[in-house]
XYZ file of C-alpha atoms in Angstrom:
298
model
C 12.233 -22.670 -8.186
C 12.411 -20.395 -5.141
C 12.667 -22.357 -1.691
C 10.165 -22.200 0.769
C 9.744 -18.991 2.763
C 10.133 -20.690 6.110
C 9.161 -18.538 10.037
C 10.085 -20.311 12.659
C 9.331 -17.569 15.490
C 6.793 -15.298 15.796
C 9.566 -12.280 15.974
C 10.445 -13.479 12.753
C 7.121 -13.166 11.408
C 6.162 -9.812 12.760
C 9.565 -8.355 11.205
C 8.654 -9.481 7.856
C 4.931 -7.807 7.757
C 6.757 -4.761 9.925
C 5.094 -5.109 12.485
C 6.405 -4.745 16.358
C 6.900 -8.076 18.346
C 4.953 -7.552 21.994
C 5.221 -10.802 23.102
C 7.679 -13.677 21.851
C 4.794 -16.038 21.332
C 1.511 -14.698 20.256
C 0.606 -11.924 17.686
C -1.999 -10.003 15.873
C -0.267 -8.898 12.570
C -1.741 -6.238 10.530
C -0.575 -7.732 7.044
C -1.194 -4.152 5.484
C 1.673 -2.537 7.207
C 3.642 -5.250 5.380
C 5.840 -3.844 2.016
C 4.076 -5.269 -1.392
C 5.611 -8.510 -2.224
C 5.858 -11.435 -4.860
C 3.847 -14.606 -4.652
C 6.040 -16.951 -2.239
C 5.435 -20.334 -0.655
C 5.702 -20.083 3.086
C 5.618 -22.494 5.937
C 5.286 -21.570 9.678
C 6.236 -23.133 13.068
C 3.337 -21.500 14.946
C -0.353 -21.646 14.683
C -1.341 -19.268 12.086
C -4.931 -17.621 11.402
C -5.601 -15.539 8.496
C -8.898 -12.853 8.437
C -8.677 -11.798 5.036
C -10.053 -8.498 3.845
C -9.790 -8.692 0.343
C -8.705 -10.971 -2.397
C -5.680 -11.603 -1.735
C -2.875 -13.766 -3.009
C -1.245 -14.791 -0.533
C -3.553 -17.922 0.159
C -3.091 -20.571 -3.277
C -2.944 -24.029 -1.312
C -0.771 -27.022 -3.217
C -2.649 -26.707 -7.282
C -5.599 -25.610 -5.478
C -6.898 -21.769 -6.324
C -9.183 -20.060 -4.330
C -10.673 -16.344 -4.581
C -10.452 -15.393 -1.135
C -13.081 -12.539 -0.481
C -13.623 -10.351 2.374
C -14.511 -12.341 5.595
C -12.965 -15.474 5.240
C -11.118 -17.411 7.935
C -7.823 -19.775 7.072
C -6.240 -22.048 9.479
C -3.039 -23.253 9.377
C -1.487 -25.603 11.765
C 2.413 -25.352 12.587
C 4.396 -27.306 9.363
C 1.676 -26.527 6.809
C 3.260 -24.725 3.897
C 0.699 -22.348 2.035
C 1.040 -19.744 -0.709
C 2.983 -20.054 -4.675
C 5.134 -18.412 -6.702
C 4.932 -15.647 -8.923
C 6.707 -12.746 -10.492
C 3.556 -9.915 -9.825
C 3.849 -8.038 -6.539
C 0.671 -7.467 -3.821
C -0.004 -5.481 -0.929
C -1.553 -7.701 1.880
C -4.476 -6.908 3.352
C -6.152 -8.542 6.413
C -5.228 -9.553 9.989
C -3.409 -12.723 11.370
C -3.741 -14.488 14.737
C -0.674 -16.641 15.237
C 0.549 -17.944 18.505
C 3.185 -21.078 19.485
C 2.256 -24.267 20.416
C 4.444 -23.141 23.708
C 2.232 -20.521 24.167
C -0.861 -22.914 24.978
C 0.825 -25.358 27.627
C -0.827 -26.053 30.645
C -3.845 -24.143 29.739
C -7.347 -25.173 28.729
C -6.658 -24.174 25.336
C -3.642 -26.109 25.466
C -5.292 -29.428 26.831
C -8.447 -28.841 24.027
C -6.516 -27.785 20.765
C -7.048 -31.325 19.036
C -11.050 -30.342 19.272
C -9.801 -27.410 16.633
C -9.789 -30.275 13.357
C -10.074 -27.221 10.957
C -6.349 -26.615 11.609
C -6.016 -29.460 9.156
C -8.379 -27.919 6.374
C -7.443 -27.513 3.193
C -7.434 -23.514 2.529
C -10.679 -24.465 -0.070
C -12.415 -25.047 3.165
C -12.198 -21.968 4.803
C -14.359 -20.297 6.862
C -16.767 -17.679 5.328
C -18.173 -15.150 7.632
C -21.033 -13.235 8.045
C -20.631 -10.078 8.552
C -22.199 -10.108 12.175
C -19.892 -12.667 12.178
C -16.730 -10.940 11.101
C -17.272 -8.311 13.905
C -17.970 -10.983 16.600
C -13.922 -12.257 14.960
C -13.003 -8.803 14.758
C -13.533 -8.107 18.402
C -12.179 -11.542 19.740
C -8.767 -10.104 17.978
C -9.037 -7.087 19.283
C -9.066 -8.466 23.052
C -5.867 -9.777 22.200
C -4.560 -7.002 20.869
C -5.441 -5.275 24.309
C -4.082 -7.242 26.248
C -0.442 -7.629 24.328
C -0.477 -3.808 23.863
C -1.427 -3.476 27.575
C 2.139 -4.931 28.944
C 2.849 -8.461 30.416
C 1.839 -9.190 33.596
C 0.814 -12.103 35.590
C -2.954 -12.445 34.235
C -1.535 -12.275 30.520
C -1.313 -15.195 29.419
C -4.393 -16.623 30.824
C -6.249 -13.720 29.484
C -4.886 -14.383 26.272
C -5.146 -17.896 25.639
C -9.190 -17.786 27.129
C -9.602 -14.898 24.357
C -8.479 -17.510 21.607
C -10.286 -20.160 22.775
C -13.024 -18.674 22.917
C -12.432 -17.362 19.231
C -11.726 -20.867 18.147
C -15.399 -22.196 19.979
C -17.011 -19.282 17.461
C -15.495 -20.606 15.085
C -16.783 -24.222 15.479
C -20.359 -22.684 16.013
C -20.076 -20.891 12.361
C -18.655 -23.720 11.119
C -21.985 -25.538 12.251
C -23.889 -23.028 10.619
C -21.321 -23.259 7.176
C -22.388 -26.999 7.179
C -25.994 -26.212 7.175
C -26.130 -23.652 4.941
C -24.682 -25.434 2.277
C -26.395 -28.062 3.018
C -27.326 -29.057 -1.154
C -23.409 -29.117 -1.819
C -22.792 -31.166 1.061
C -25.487 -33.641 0.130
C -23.669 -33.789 -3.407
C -20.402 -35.090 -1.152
C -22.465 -37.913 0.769
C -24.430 -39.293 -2.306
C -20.390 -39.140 -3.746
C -19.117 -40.743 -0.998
C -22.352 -43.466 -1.378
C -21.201 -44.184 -4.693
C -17.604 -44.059 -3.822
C -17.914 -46.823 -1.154
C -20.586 -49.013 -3.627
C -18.130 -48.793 -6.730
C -15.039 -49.764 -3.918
C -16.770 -52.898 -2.987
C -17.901 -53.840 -6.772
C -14.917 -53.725 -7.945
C -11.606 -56.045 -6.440
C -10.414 -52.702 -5.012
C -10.911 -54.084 -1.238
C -8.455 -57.280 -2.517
C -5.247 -54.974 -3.733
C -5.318 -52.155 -1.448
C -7.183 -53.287 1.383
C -9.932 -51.417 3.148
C -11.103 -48.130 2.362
C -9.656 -45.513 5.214
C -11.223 -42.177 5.758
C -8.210 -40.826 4.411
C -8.574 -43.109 1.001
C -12.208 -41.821 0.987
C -11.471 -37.711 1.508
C -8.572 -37.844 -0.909
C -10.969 -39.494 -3.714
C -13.344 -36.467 -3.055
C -10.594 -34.156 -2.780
C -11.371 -32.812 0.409
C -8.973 -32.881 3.571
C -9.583 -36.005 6.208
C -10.913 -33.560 8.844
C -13.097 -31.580 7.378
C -14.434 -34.864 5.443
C -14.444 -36.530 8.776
C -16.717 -33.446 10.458
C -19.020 -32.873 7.592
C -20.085 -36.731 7.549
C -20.810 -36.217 11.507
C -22.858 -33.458 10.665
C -24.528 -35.080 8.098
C -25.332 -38.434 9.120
C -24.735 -38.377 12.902
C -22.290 -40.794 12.240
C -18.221 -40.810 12.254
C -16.905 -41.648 8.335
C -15.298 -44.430 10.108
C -19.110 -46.091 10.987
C -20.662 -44.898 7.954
C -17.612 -47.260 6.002
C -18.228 -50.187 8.408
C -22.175 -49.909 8.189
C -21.295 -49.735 4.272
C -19.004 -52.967 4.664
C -21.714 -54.708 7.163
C -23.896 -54.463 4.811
C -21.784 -55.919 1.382
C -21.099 -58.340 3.671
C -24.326 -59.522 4.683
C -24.830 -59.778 1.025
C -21.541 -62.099 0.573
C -22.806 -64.252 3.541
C -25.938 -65.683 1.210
C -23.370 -67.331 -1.064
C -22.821 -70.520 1.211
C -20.364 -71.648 -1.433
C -17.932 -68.759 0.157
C -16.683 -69.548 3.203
C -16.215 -66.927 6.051
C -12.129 -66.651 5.442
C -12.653 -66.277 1.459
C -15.501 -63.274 2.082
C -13.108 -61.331 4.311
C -10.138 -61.173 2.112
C -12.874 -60.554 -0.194
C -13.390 -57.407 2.071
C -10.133 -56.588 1.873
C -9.444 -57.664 5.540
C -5.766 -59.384 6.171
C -7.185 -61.432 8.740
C -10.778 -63.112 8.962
C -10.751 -63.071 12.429
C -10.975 -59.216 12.221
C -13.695 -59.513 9.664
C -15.561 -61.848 12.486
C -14.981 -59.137 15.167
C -16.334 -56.433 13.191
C -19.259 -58.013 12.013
C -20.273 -59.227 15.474
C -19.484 -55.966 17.276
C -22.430 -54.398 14.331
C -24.730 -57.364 14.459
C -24.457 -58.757 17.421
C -23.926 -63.009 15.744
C -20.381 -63.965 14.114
C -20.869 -64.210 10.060
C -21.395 -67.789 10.523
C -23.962 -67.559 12.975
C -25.908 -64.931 10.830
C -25.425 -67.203 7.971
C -27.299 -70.031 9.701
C -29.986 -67.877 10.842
C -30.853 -67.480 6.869
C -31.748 -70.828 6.487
């Protein structure tokens, strides 16, 4: 199998898709200038956004296939390898925003780009735009565009970076609006997760692997931790962290009635190494320690 297609500079980058570098650290490639190519897996050490045009096949995540239409919005975060192999040949079509992580120090981008968590989305959960939307994208690229094809001067790089923030905080609002418009699926993922965490504590799952993480939960779902993380917020109000503990609180409230248990035996239960975690917990939710709760029962 054909190794991993791997740009570690933005030069690098541009070259390949023929376009010219402007500035060592940020670009907007037009992928259509690019020669037709075969399927390849590719990694990058830069922040990379993809606008796609058209279907296109550049974007097949891990075994994951998605039909990428016009108006849709991948992120990639630097290390994340994306693409596969194949013998047919493409044209790409679409634009791509990628800049360095060296680009963003010591600005406010730079000091908010952990608020981005759909860096660390899974490419089946894009971004698809409006087409309002799309123009609102298209013209946040093109202000980049100006201002790298307008010469490097002292307000550059401020200009710059404040142009992709402020293309990344559009993209949280229509990610906002993504969540609420497909609302129905997204219920289908919380009454999943529901049963998940109800089948998890039924079972002696909690004893052999311990507790269920966020990460456990989003793999079983087969979504990424982030975006599992953010559409559980939206949902609920709640972080998936709180909505497991509420969901532990409450098996454990259940456990408590058997006074033949005692308080040490229900956490391992629980899947906790150490009851005196268990104890914490369930007084930081309730307010009493397990044993006071229990007495208040009788």
């Amino acid at each position: 199998m054909d190794e991993i297609l791997k740009f570690e500079t933005i030069g690098q980058y541009n070259a390949f898709n023929r376009n010219e570098t402007l500035h060592p650290l940020v670009s907007v490639v037009d992928l259509s200038k690019a020669a037709p190519r075969q399927l390849r897996r590719m990694s990058y050490g830069f922040y990379v956004v993809f606008l796609k045009e058209i279907r296109c096949g550049d974007l097949k995540y891990g075994i994951s296939n998605y039909d990428y239409e016009e108006g849709t919005l991948v992120f990639l975060a630097p290390g994340q390898v994306i693409g596969s192999y194949g013998d047919e040949f493409y044209q790409p079509q679409g634009l791509a925003l990628v800049f360095h992580s060296d680009f963003i120090h010591g600005t406010s981008l730079g000091r908010h780009m952990s608020d981005y968590s759909f860096f660390s989305y899974t490419t089946n959960e894009a971004l698809h735009l409006s087409e309002r939307e799309r123009q609102i994208i298209l013209d946040c690229f093109s202000k980049v565009k100006y201002e790298l094809e307008h010469g490097v001067d002292k307000h550059s790089k401020k200009l710059i970076a404040t142009n992709i923030e402020l293309f990344l905080n559009y993209c949280v609002r229509f990610y906002d609006r993504q969540f609420i418009t497909r609302d129905n699926a997204n219920r289908g993922i919380l009454e999943r997760f529901e049963t998940l965490l109800n089948d998890f504590f039924a079972s002696d799952k909690a004893q052999t692997v311990g507790l269920p993480s966020v990460a456990y939960c989003a793999s079983e779902l087969n979504l990424s931790a982030n975006y599992f993380g953010d559409l559980i917020k939206k949902e609920t109000g709640k972080s998936a962290n709180d909505y497991i503990h509420l969901k532990l609180i409450d098996v454990a409230k259940g456990k408590i009635f058997d006074v033949e248990k005692s308080v040490s035996e229900i956490a391992y239960e629980l899947g906790f190494k150490y009851p005196q975690h268990f104890t914490r917990l369930f007084k930081q939710h309730t307010g009493v320690t397990p044993l006071e709760f229990r007495s208040s029962l009788n």
